Amino acid sequence: MSDDLDILRHEVLSELAAVTDLKAWDAVRVATLGKSGRLTGLLKALGKMAPEERKLRGVALNRLRDELTQAVEERGRALEAAALEARLVAERVDVSLPPAPVQQGYIHPISRAIEEMTAIFGAMDFQVAEGPDIETDWHNFSALNTPAHHPARTDHDTFYLPPVPGLDVARVLRTQTSGVQIRTMLAQNPPIRIIAPGRTYRADHDATHSPMFHQCEGLVIGQDITLGHLKGCLIDFLRAFFGKPDMPVRFRSSYFPFTEPSLEVDIGWSRKTGEIGAGEDWLEVLGAGMVHARVLANCGLDPRTWQGFAFGMGVERLTMLKNGIPDLRSFYESDIRWLRHYGSDPLAPAMLHEGV
Amino acid sequence: MKFTLSWLYDHLETQATLAEICTTLNRIGLEVESVENRGAAIQPFLTARIVEAVQHPNADRLRVCRVDAGPGFENVQVVCGAPNARTGLSVIFAPPGTYVPGLDITIKKGEIRGEASGGMLCSLRELGLGAESDGIAELPEDTLPGQSYADFAGLDEVVIDIAITPNRGDALGVRGIARDLAAAGLGTLRPWLAEAVEGHFPSPVEWANTFPEACPWVLGRTIRGVKNGPSPEWLRNRLESIGLRPISALVDITNYFCFDLGRPLHVFDAGRITGGRLTVCRGSGETFRALDGRDYTVTAEECVIADQAGVQSLAGIMGGEASGADDATTDVFVECALFDPVRISLSARRLGLSSDSSYRFERGVDQALPVAALEAATRMIIDLCGGEASEVVSAGEPPRWERTASLRFDSLATLGGLAVPADESVHLLEKLGFEVRDRTAEKVDVAVPAWRNDVAQMPVLAQGDILPADLARAAAEGVAEIEAERDLVEEVLRLKGLDAVPPVSLPRLGAVPGAALEPRLARHALARRVLAARGLTETVGFSFVSSDAAARFGGAPESLRLLNPIASDLDQMRPTPLVSLAAAIRANSARGWADIGLFEIGPAFSEQTQQCIAAGMRAGHTPRSPGVAAEPVSLWAAKADALEILRQLGVNPEAVTTTADAPGWYHPGRSGVLRQGPKLVLARFGELHPSVLRAEGIDVPVVAFEVLLDALPEPKRRKKAPPALSAFQPVRRDFAFVVSDDVAGENVLRAVRGAERQLVTGVSLFDVYAGPHVPEGHRSIGVEVTLQPDERSLTDAELEAVSDKIVAAVVKATGAVLR
């Protein structure tokens, strides 16, 4: 290699080694390989040489061009990498800090429980029915075989509303959602399978009673529905609701004016540990029975053709048992701390295929 | 209904254990509320006698007693501090190891001031039995030492309390319970026969009856020459064990039969009856003092028993103070009557007076028992108080209570789900007192016993007045035909035990269940999830609130005010769930939790109707974070909440308009109403009115919304057209319009959208400005418009044309000027 090329090579290589940023690097690149660059100049000068000389010089120049081109590119990549590295260091943040807060909302445990009941009974072909909270005396009592003098009425401390013109029956806040059953039987032909969850009211206020609470009643009417179905249906529900496939369920005779035979349902639990579905003791959870012939007839159904069962359960009571909630009154106090503790996530609704 | 085991044994011969008895009671519908054994806690205490009591050598106030407490404790030295510990006294002794409930200690052998003490002599208070504490208990002189004190005092009694359902008047007597237990296989019902007591003279008190609807039959007789006073101990113990206060032998006897047979009786002091006649009649406004010492005013609806001097008894409910028997009574007149359950029930409720007697008449007493019960009571009065009985006097007729019922055996399976063999069914009914009248292979006809008022009664219907007459008639005939049979099915299943019925899962109606919620209710559930997902927490508030608060949120009409509220601040049906939410915000804020969002999906009441409203409130400030300052909650958040529910529930957001006429509980300048079309109100939102906040006692900013869920149109289930996914880039252009302040900004956006429906696919607001360079009373509204070409890129000329069209549309619609 001739001396001038050797000098050029050394100069360029040392300049490249000296540059520390891409701008200076680019200057070297342009000064060497650019249109007016030194190497480019030498290459252009080749044309004026004698063929013999040109051949030798050309080989040397081409070799030098390849070498310098590669050196320039390498240096460029190294500088780019260093620059990126520096930027990344500069951009570092403390990732241990929390992100900006997003307020989390919750679903009330009563809504959640009604959702679960709906999912389970829904899987047994029940439909949800609704009715007004302000009922007539007839829908709440008389149609349910509970006339005014009936001793059962004194058990229901009923809230009354003033009479209104044009309505000759007393208005009450429903003490049970049974009025929905009456409305359903009047409005639709059997077979019927409904549940009626909703608000109910009784004039009673202490540690274990609230003047407003929720019930979920159910009604099944068909031509061959027996007390065996009542038992099967409620056992199926209770075991699914509590997630205990072997939970003991006990049926005791009882009395309600609107069913015959009437019964109360207990589930097994342990008084000692409070565990549901295990232990020696029994816990009453709901009342039920075969729909009384008079109730069917009051709704225009001939009890010789149609029969079925009805049941009613306290939503709060079942929720308290399932979730170990100690105080009934806390359900209505809207204490944000309680709601966040017992509330459920809206993105995890009760779905049977995900498990209720 | 309380009773003791020994009382039960009077009527039931059984080997069953207490646990078996309780389990059976529960099974057959006589629910055990509690089982109490007062004796169990004091079983170790023994009767004893102080053989000798001497002064303690080292203590002035103590005595050293030598005590005989029977086998094993014949000669025990006990140091005792009671002033009445003296030689020869019969006492209660606690041997070492005894737990003393009244002191919460366990007795140990020890030494007191140098003298050995091997037990303790006790007061009743120390046994947890009474208030007496002035020294140790003194037992009768001849008490045999070494007996269990509990046994000695008759306290070794198990008291069972059961809940009696309203249909089972017959179980309001120990005998009725015994009969049920015997029928359920737990022993044999002992025979009960009342021996007649011969009358020796005509009764000086007679009956008259002018109110037979209330009292079909009344009996009575006089017993003269009685000596009233305390009852014998067995009777006092019985009554005390079930929580009744013994009064005097004559009164205690009536209470005894009330609980033994479920048969209320009343005793008058015959000497205090004026005119020799008691008349069952209607009241006529008299005021009368009953045995409870209170005065009652009786109307013509009340059945009373009166003599010449006036009302002497609220028939079947409570006797009168003036004519009641007391220790001075020498001649007694015993009343034994049948009263109409409905009239008794209504009177008791009207007078606010319930008694053991009215409780039984309301639920139905044994229709055939009066004669025998009167004989039995007479016998007991003569046994305990002496005297001589008159002949029986009566008024009215024994009612025709006899009824029959039929049971088709297969109905046990078709209704009850359990095929009980015919013989077994009949046997069970017979044990309950039903008598077989006729029997075939298919069915049995039985006579209903006089004490079962709940079986085979005449059906009383309350059929809906909208029913077609033929349906109603057929249904009524159906009841008449089968109700009695249902009663019998219930009896057989009850005794057999419902646990014997095999459970059967409900048959599926289809392979896959349909939706349990109708679309309207499904939307409520969705709205709930939407709001919770937006950071609001669900509450459940009472449907009734204070009428003051209700008035602030839209109204407190009289027709929605409870006649009997449980508290004065829970007297009004709420006009919107916001009332409950405001109270919740205040309560949480007072606890130091002000920056919260709450919602409720629940009923709102107006005079016309009840509707479901999704209401929410955001209170306080938004959270701070690095670079983001806390801001007071904004009405835009409330509007966004409302709009998001509408969108999720299928309302087309472009069809929603906002008007600035929200109701009075909102800030008039910072609230709005969301509508579809001019009439249909979908929602309201805004800041709460400052006066409402002040009245509610809330001192943080609050924004609120109410979505009227029932007003939303049902979403149409339309098949969606496939989307137009253009291959060309959209073009975005900004426009700023200066409009007058009285033009709704929404109209600008709507005009842009409507200007060129093909091309304009998006309009968004990016700026609102008022100030320098914008005329007074005006503001500048900046919108970004997205134009989406479909078939080819837009040329400059086309863009220009579209822009002109947009500007023209806005100018025309709003009077705006392009800025």
PDB file of C-alpha atoms in Angstrom, chain A residues 183-290:
ATOM      1  CA  ARG A 183     -99.987 -12.359  40.820  1.00  0.00           C
ATOM      2  CA  THR A 184     -98.178 -15.061  38.863  1.00  0.00           C
ATOM      3  CA  MET A 185    -100.936 -17.621  39.330  1.00  0.00           C
ATOM      4  CA  LEU A 186    -103.543 -15.069  38.295  1.00  0.00           C
ATOM      5  CA  ALA A 187    -101.570 -14.010  35.235  1.00  0.00           C
ATOM      6  CA  GLN A 188    -100.215 -17.210  33.798  1.00  0.00           C
ATOM      7  CA  ASN A 189    -101.337 -20.765  33.298  1.00  0.00           C
ATOM      8  CA  PRO A 190     -99.435 -23.604  34.931  1.00  0.00           C
ATOM      9  CA  PRO A 191     -96.983 -25.187  34.800  1.00  0.00           C
ATOM     10  CA  ILE A 192     -95.248 -22.511  36.865  1.00  0.00           C
ATOM     11  CA  ARG A 193     -91.730 -22.350  38.215  1.00  0.00           C
ATOM     12  CA  ILE A 194     -90.815 -18.981  39.651  1.00  0.00           C
ATOM     13  CA  ILE A 195     -88.722 -17.450  42.341  1.00  0.00           C
ATOM     14  CA  ALA A 196     -89.608 -14.046  43.763  1.00  0.00           C
ATOM     15  CA  PRO A 197     -86.698 -12.335  45.465  1.00  0.00           C
ATOM     16  CA  GLY A 198     -87.321  -8.902  46.918  1.00  0.00           C
ATOM     17  CA  ARG A 199     -87.734  -6.489  49.761  1.00  0.00           C
ATOM     18  CA  THR A 200     -90.098  -7.345  52.605  1.00  0.00           C
ATOM     19  CA  TYR A 201     -91.108  -5.335  55.639  1.00  0.00           C
ATOM     20  CA  ARG A 202     -92.101  -6.056  59.215  1.00  0.00           C
ATOM     21  CA  ALA A 203     -92.446  -3.611  62.078  1.00  0.00           C
ATOM     22  CA  ASP A 204     -89.715  -5.118  64.168  1.00  0.00           C
ATOM     23  CA  HIS A 205     -86.297  -3.680  64.959  1.00  0.00           C
ATOM     24  CA  ASP A 206     -83.667  -5.244  67.176  1.00  0.00           C
ATOM     25  CA  ALA A 207     -80.376  -7.085  66.893  1.00  0.00           C
ATOM     26  CA  THR A 208     -81.889  -9.947  64.915  1.00  0.00           C
ATOM     27  CA  HIS A 209     -84.774  -8.160  63.180  1.00  0.00           C
ATOM     28  CA  SER A 210     -84.740  -5.374  60.669  1.00  0.00           C
ATOM     29  CA  PRO A 211     -87.868  -3.475  59.600  1.00  0.00           C
ATOM     30  CA  MET A 212     -86.812  -4.205  56.033  1.00  0.00           C
ATOM     31  CA  PHE A 213     -85.205  -7.381  54.814  1.00  0.00           C
ATOM     32  CA  HIS A 214     -85.204  -9.600  51.733  1.00  0.00           C
ATOM     33  CA  GLN A 215     -86.940 -12.828  50.973  1.00  0.00           C
ATOM     34  CA  CYS A 216     -86.658 -15.206  48.101  1.00  0.00           C
ATOM     35  CA  GLU A 217     -89.836 -17.178  47.665  1.00  0.00           C
ATOM     36  CA  GLY A 218     -90.437 -19.900  45.155  1.00  0.00           C
ATOM     37  CA  LEU A 219     -93.486 -21.484  43.565  1.00  0.00           C
ATOM     38  CA  VAL A 220     -93.771 -24.644  41.508  1.00  0.00           C
ATOM     39  CA  ILE A 221     -97.152 -25.678  40.129  1.00  0.00           C
ATOM     40  CA  GLY A 222     -97.823 -28.658  37.930  1.00  0.00           C
ATOM     41  CA  GLN A 223    -100.072 -31.667  37.692  1.00  0.00           C
ATOM     42  CA  ASP A 224     -97.838 -34.177  39.392  1.00  0.00           C
ATOM     43  CA  ILE A 225     -95.575 -32.136  41.645  1.00  0.00           C
ATOM     44  CA  THR A 226     -95.296 -33.859  45.033  1.00  0.00           C
ATOM     45  CA  LEU A 227     -93.703 -33.209  48.362  1.00  0.00           C
ATOM     46  CA  GLY A 228     -90.865 -35.399  47.110  1.00  0.00           C
ATOM     47  CA  HIS A 229     -90.080 -32.741  44.494  1.00  0.00           C
ATOM     48  CA  LEU A 230     -90.201 -30.070  47.164  1.00  0.00           C
ATOM     49  CA  LYS A 231     -87.586 -31.947  49.124  1.00  0.00           C
ATOM     50  CA  GLY A 232     -85.445 -32.694  46.096  1.00  0.00           C
ATOM     51  CA  CYS A 233     -85.541 -29.133  44.852  1.00  0.00           C
ATOM     52  CA  LEU A 234     -84.625 -27.586  48.189  1.00  0.00           C
ATOM     53  CA  ILE A 235     -81.910 -30.113  48.960  1.00  0.00           C
ATOM     54  CA  ASP A 236     -80.454 -29.495  45.490  1.00  0.00           C
ATOM     55  CA  PHE A 237     -80.558 -25.754  46.048  1.00  0.00           C
ATOM     56  CA  LEU A 238     -79.109 -25.715  49.559  1.00  0.00           C
ATOM     57  CA  ARG A 239     -76.242 -27.996  48.666  1.00  0.00           C
ATOM     58  CA  ALA A 240     -75.380 -25.925  45.607  1.00  0.00           C
ATOM     59  CA  PHE A 241     -75.724 -22.604  47.436  1.00  0.00           C
ATOM     60  CA  PHE A 242     -73.438 -23.643  50.268  1.00  0.00           C
ATOM     61  CA  GLY A 243     -71.171 -25.615  47.966  1.00  0.00           C
ATOM     62  CA  LYS A 244     -71.529 -28.730  50.121  1.00  0.00           C
ATOM     63  CA  PRO A 245     -72.646 -31.698  48.031  1.00  0.00           C
ATOM     64  CA  ASP A 246     -73.197 -33.863  51.114  1.00  0.00           C
ATOM     65  CA  MET A 247     -74.743 -31.294  53.415  1.00  0.00           C
ATOM     66  CA  PRO A 248     -77.357 -32.865  55.684  1.00  0.00           C
ATOM     67  CA  VAL A 249     -80.831 -31.352  55.246  1.00  0.00           C
ATOM     68  CA  ARG A 250     -83.692 -32.078  57.649  1.00  0.00           C
ATOM     69  CA  PHE A 251     -87.438 -31.522  57.160  1.00  0.00           C
ATOM     70  CA  ARG A 252     -89.771 -30.879  60.078  1.00  0.00           C
ATOM     71  CA  SER A 253     -93.543 -30.548  60.049  1.00  0.00           C
ATOM     72  CA  SER A 254     -94.776 -27.052  60.651  1.00  0.00           C
ATOM     73  CA  TYR A 255     -97.654 -24.794  59.778  1.00  0.00           C
ATOM     74  CA  PHE A 256     -98.212 -21.872  57.460  1.00  0.00           C
ATOM     75  CA  PRO A 257    -101.702 -20.743  56.444  1.00  0.00           C
ATOM     76  CA  PHE A 258    -100.792 -20.926  52.751  1.00  0.00           C
ATOM     77  CA  THR A 259     -99.344 -24.434  52.563  1.00  0.00           C
ATOM     78  CA  GLU A 260    -100.457 -27.912  53.576  1.00  0.00           C
ATOM     79  CA  PRO A 261     -98.545 -29.953  54.519  1.00  0.00           C
ATOM     80  CA  SER A 262     -96.149 -27.295  55.772  1.00  0.00           C
ATOM     81  CA  LEU A 263     -92.616 -27.845  56.841  1.00  0.00           C
ATOM     82  CA  GLU A 264     -89.463 -26.172  58.005  1.00  0.00           C
ATOM     83  CA  VAL A 265     -86.046 -27.009  56.682  1.00  0.00           C
ATOM     84  CA  ASP A 266     -82.864 -27.300  58.724  1.00  0.00           C
ATOM     85  CA  ILE A 267     -79.293 -27.739  57.587  1.00  0.00           C
ATOM     86  CA  GLY A 268     -76.578 -29.455  59.553  1.00  0.00           C
ATOM     87  CA  TRP A 269     -73.950 -27.330  61.239  1.00  0.00           C
ATOM     88  CA  SER A 270     -71.661 -27.332  64.198  1.00  0.00           C
ATOM     89  CA  ARG A 271     -72.587 -25.048  67.060  1.00  0.00           C
ATOM     90  CA  LYS A 272     -69.024 -25.339  68.295  1.00  0.00           C
ATOM     91  CA  THR A 273     -67.130 -24.355  65.149  1.00  0.00           C
ATOM     92  CA  GLY A 274     -69.908 -22.612  63.252  1.00  0.00           C
ATOM     93  CA  GLU A 275     -69.140 -24.746  60.219  1.00  0.00           C
ATOM     94  CA  ILE A 276     -72.074 -25.239  57.888  1.00  0.00           C
ATOM     95  CA  GLY A 277     -72.783 -28.720  56.634  1.00  0.00           C
ATOM     96  CA  ALA A 278     -70.927 -30.510  59.390  1.00  0.00           C
ATOM     97  CA  GLY A 279     -71.509 -31.337  63.014  1.00  0.00           C
ATOM     98  CA  GLU A 280     -74.271 -32.449  65.272  1.00  0.00           C
ATOM     99  CA  ASP A 281     -76.579 -29.474  65.316  1.00  0.00           C
ATOM    100  CA  TRP A 282     -79.352 -28.132  63.116  1.00  0.00           C
ATOM    101  CA  LEU A 283     -80.006 -24.669  61.844  1.00  0.00           C
ATOM    102  CA  GLU A 284     -83.383 -23.588  60.506  1.00  0.00           C
ATOM    103  CA  VAL A 285     -83.005 -21.965  57.098  1.00  0.00           C
ATOM    104  CA  LEU A 286     -86.372 -21.864  55.392  1.00  0.00           C
ATOM    105  CA  GLY A 287     -90.052 -22.692  55.400  1.00  0.00           C
ATOM    106  CA  ALA A 288     -91.978 -24.494  52.692  1.00  0.00           C
ATOM    107  CA  GLY A 289     -94.963 -26.660  51.930  1.00  0.00           C
ATOM    108  CA  MET A 290     -97.429 -27.894  49.363  1.00  0.00           C
TER     109      MET A 290
END
